[in-house]
Amino acid sequence: MNVAAPRPISLFDMKAQQALIRADIDARIAAILDHGRFIQGPEVDELEATLATWSGAAYCVGVSSGTDALQIAMMAEKIGPGDAVFLPAFTYTATAEVPLVLGATPVFVDVEPGSYNIDIADLKRRIALVEAEGKLKPRAIVAVDLYGRPADWPAILEICKEKGMFALDDAAQAFGGELNGKKLGCWGDATALSFYPTKTLGCYGDGGAILTNDPERADLYRSLRTHGEGKTRYEVQRTGMNGRLDSIQAAILISKMSLFDQEMKDRARVAAAYEAGLKDVVKTPGVQAGAVSAWGLYTITLPDTQTRTAVQEALKADGIPSAIYYPKPLHHQPAYAAAHASALGQVPPLPVAEKLCEQVLSLPMHPYLDQGQIERVIAAVKAGLKG
Ligand SMILES: Cc1ncc(COP(=O)(O)O)c(C=O)c1O
């Protein structure tokens, strides 16, 4: 008797999704080949309208990547030398890279062990230190909704309001998430999205967007993404960059938006099944009251590196991939160590970020995992824990 081989499990599954919309994507790309407006064509306008409506933000500006979304948003505030930009030490490198590229100083803040997101008490402490030293001006907070889980936006906005700081939401991993009935995209003064292929909404190359409710900011973003263009094509109003979005990527994203609501439900289904199967044996990623995680990643926290290695090996033995986001906190990265040391005379430690780098493990997470696959992942994690 032939026994069917188990379906392979991938960390992210773009093939299953593509099979559902391949004909639509092919038709949309063919239409672009016909009309020939390859960069910022009508598909970009359509995508911007779709994403603004979906998220509830007044404006959406499509750009070339999540990194460029962060950069354009900070350029619009004229963030640069002498400015302190507060951001979590436990995130992807792009969050810290952008202030440095603009000549500003990133100030790394510790994260909460439960939410993995920026720790509000530590944030306040570091802002007070920067103020007391008087070398840098506290200008912006970039909070990341890590793994899809919303940061504590009400607390962050209160600080920004009190201090006159710019609130930038790095929602690169979190499009689809919401907090207190409001989608991510409406919380910060601006929200940066990444459409890197493995994100909750990903294209087939690089892409990104900035969401905002502020019409002046939206105008500035449009200008900055196109070399600081003024009212007419060759009027250069300000120093900008090439941060434009391709029509083909926009078309792919429009097509994927037809699946997005169902995919969000399926990500929640997968997360709930993992939670039920793993909550008694390992620290699972909860979600705070009033929040909806976008479940960009499903990340468990293990007691130590040794246990994590054992779990990773047990997963691998059953052909199941896993990944570590992130193995090193940003203040330990060679590229950022000097900026970290110079930001504050007295640098408080960042123990939670450092510890999480030894403990976190991301399991396969995408909307097309079936119950059998989820159960295999759970069984492998349990096997790894038994050692
Ligand atoms: C938290 C975070 N910020 C920023 C980015 C940068 O996005 P992109 O790769 O589209 O430039 C990413 C992408 O991985 C991310 O995860």
Coordinates of N, CA and C and ligand atoms in Angstrom, one line a residue, residues 65-67 91-92 94-95 144 170 172-173 194 199 207, ligand 1:
S65 N 10.8 50.2 -0.4 CA 11.1 49.2 0.6 C 10.7 49.7 2.0
G66 N 10.7 48.8 2.9 CA 10.4 49.2 4.3 C 11.5 50.1 4.9
T67 N 12.7 49.8 4.5 CA 13.8 50.6 4.9 C 13.7 52.1 4.4
T91 N 15.4 44.2 17.4 CA 14.7 44.3 16.1 C 15.6 44.1 15.0
Y92 N 15.0 44.2 13.8 CA 15.8 44.1 12.5 C 16.7 45.3 12.4
A94 N 17.4 47.4 10.1 CA 16.9 48.6 9.3 C 16.5 49.7 10.3
T95 N 15.8 49.3 11.4 CA 15.3 50.3 12.3 C 16.4 51.2 12.8
V144 N 8.7 49.3 17.2 CA 8.5 48.2 16.3 C 7.4 47.3 16.8
D170 N 7.3 51.3 13.1 CA 7.9 50.4 12.2 C 7.0 49.1 12.3
A172 N 6.7 46.9 9.9 CA 7.2 46.1 8.8 C 6.8 44.6 8.9
Q173 N 6.6 44.2 10.2 CA 6.2 42.8 10.4 C 4.8 42.7 10.8
S194 N 6.7 47.2 5.2 CA 7.6 46.5 4.3 C 6.8 45.5 3.5
K199 N 6.8 39.0 4.3 CA 5.9 39.7 5.2 C 4.4 39.3 5.1
G207 N 9.5 46.3 -1.7 CA 8.5 47.3 -1.8 C 8.1 47.7 -0.4
Ligands
LIG1 C1 11.2 45.4 11.8 C2 11.6 45.7 10.4 N1 11.9 47.0 10.0 C3 12.3 47.3 8.8 C4 12.4 46.3 7.8 C5 12.9 46.7 6.5 O1 12.1 46.3 5.5 P1 12.7 46.1 4.0 O2 13.4 44.8 4.0 O3 11.4 46.1 3.1 O4 13.6 47.2 3.6 C6 12.2 45.0 8.2 C7 12.3 43.9 7.1 O5 12.7 42.8 7.3 C8 11.8 44.7 9.5 O6 11.5 43.4 9.9

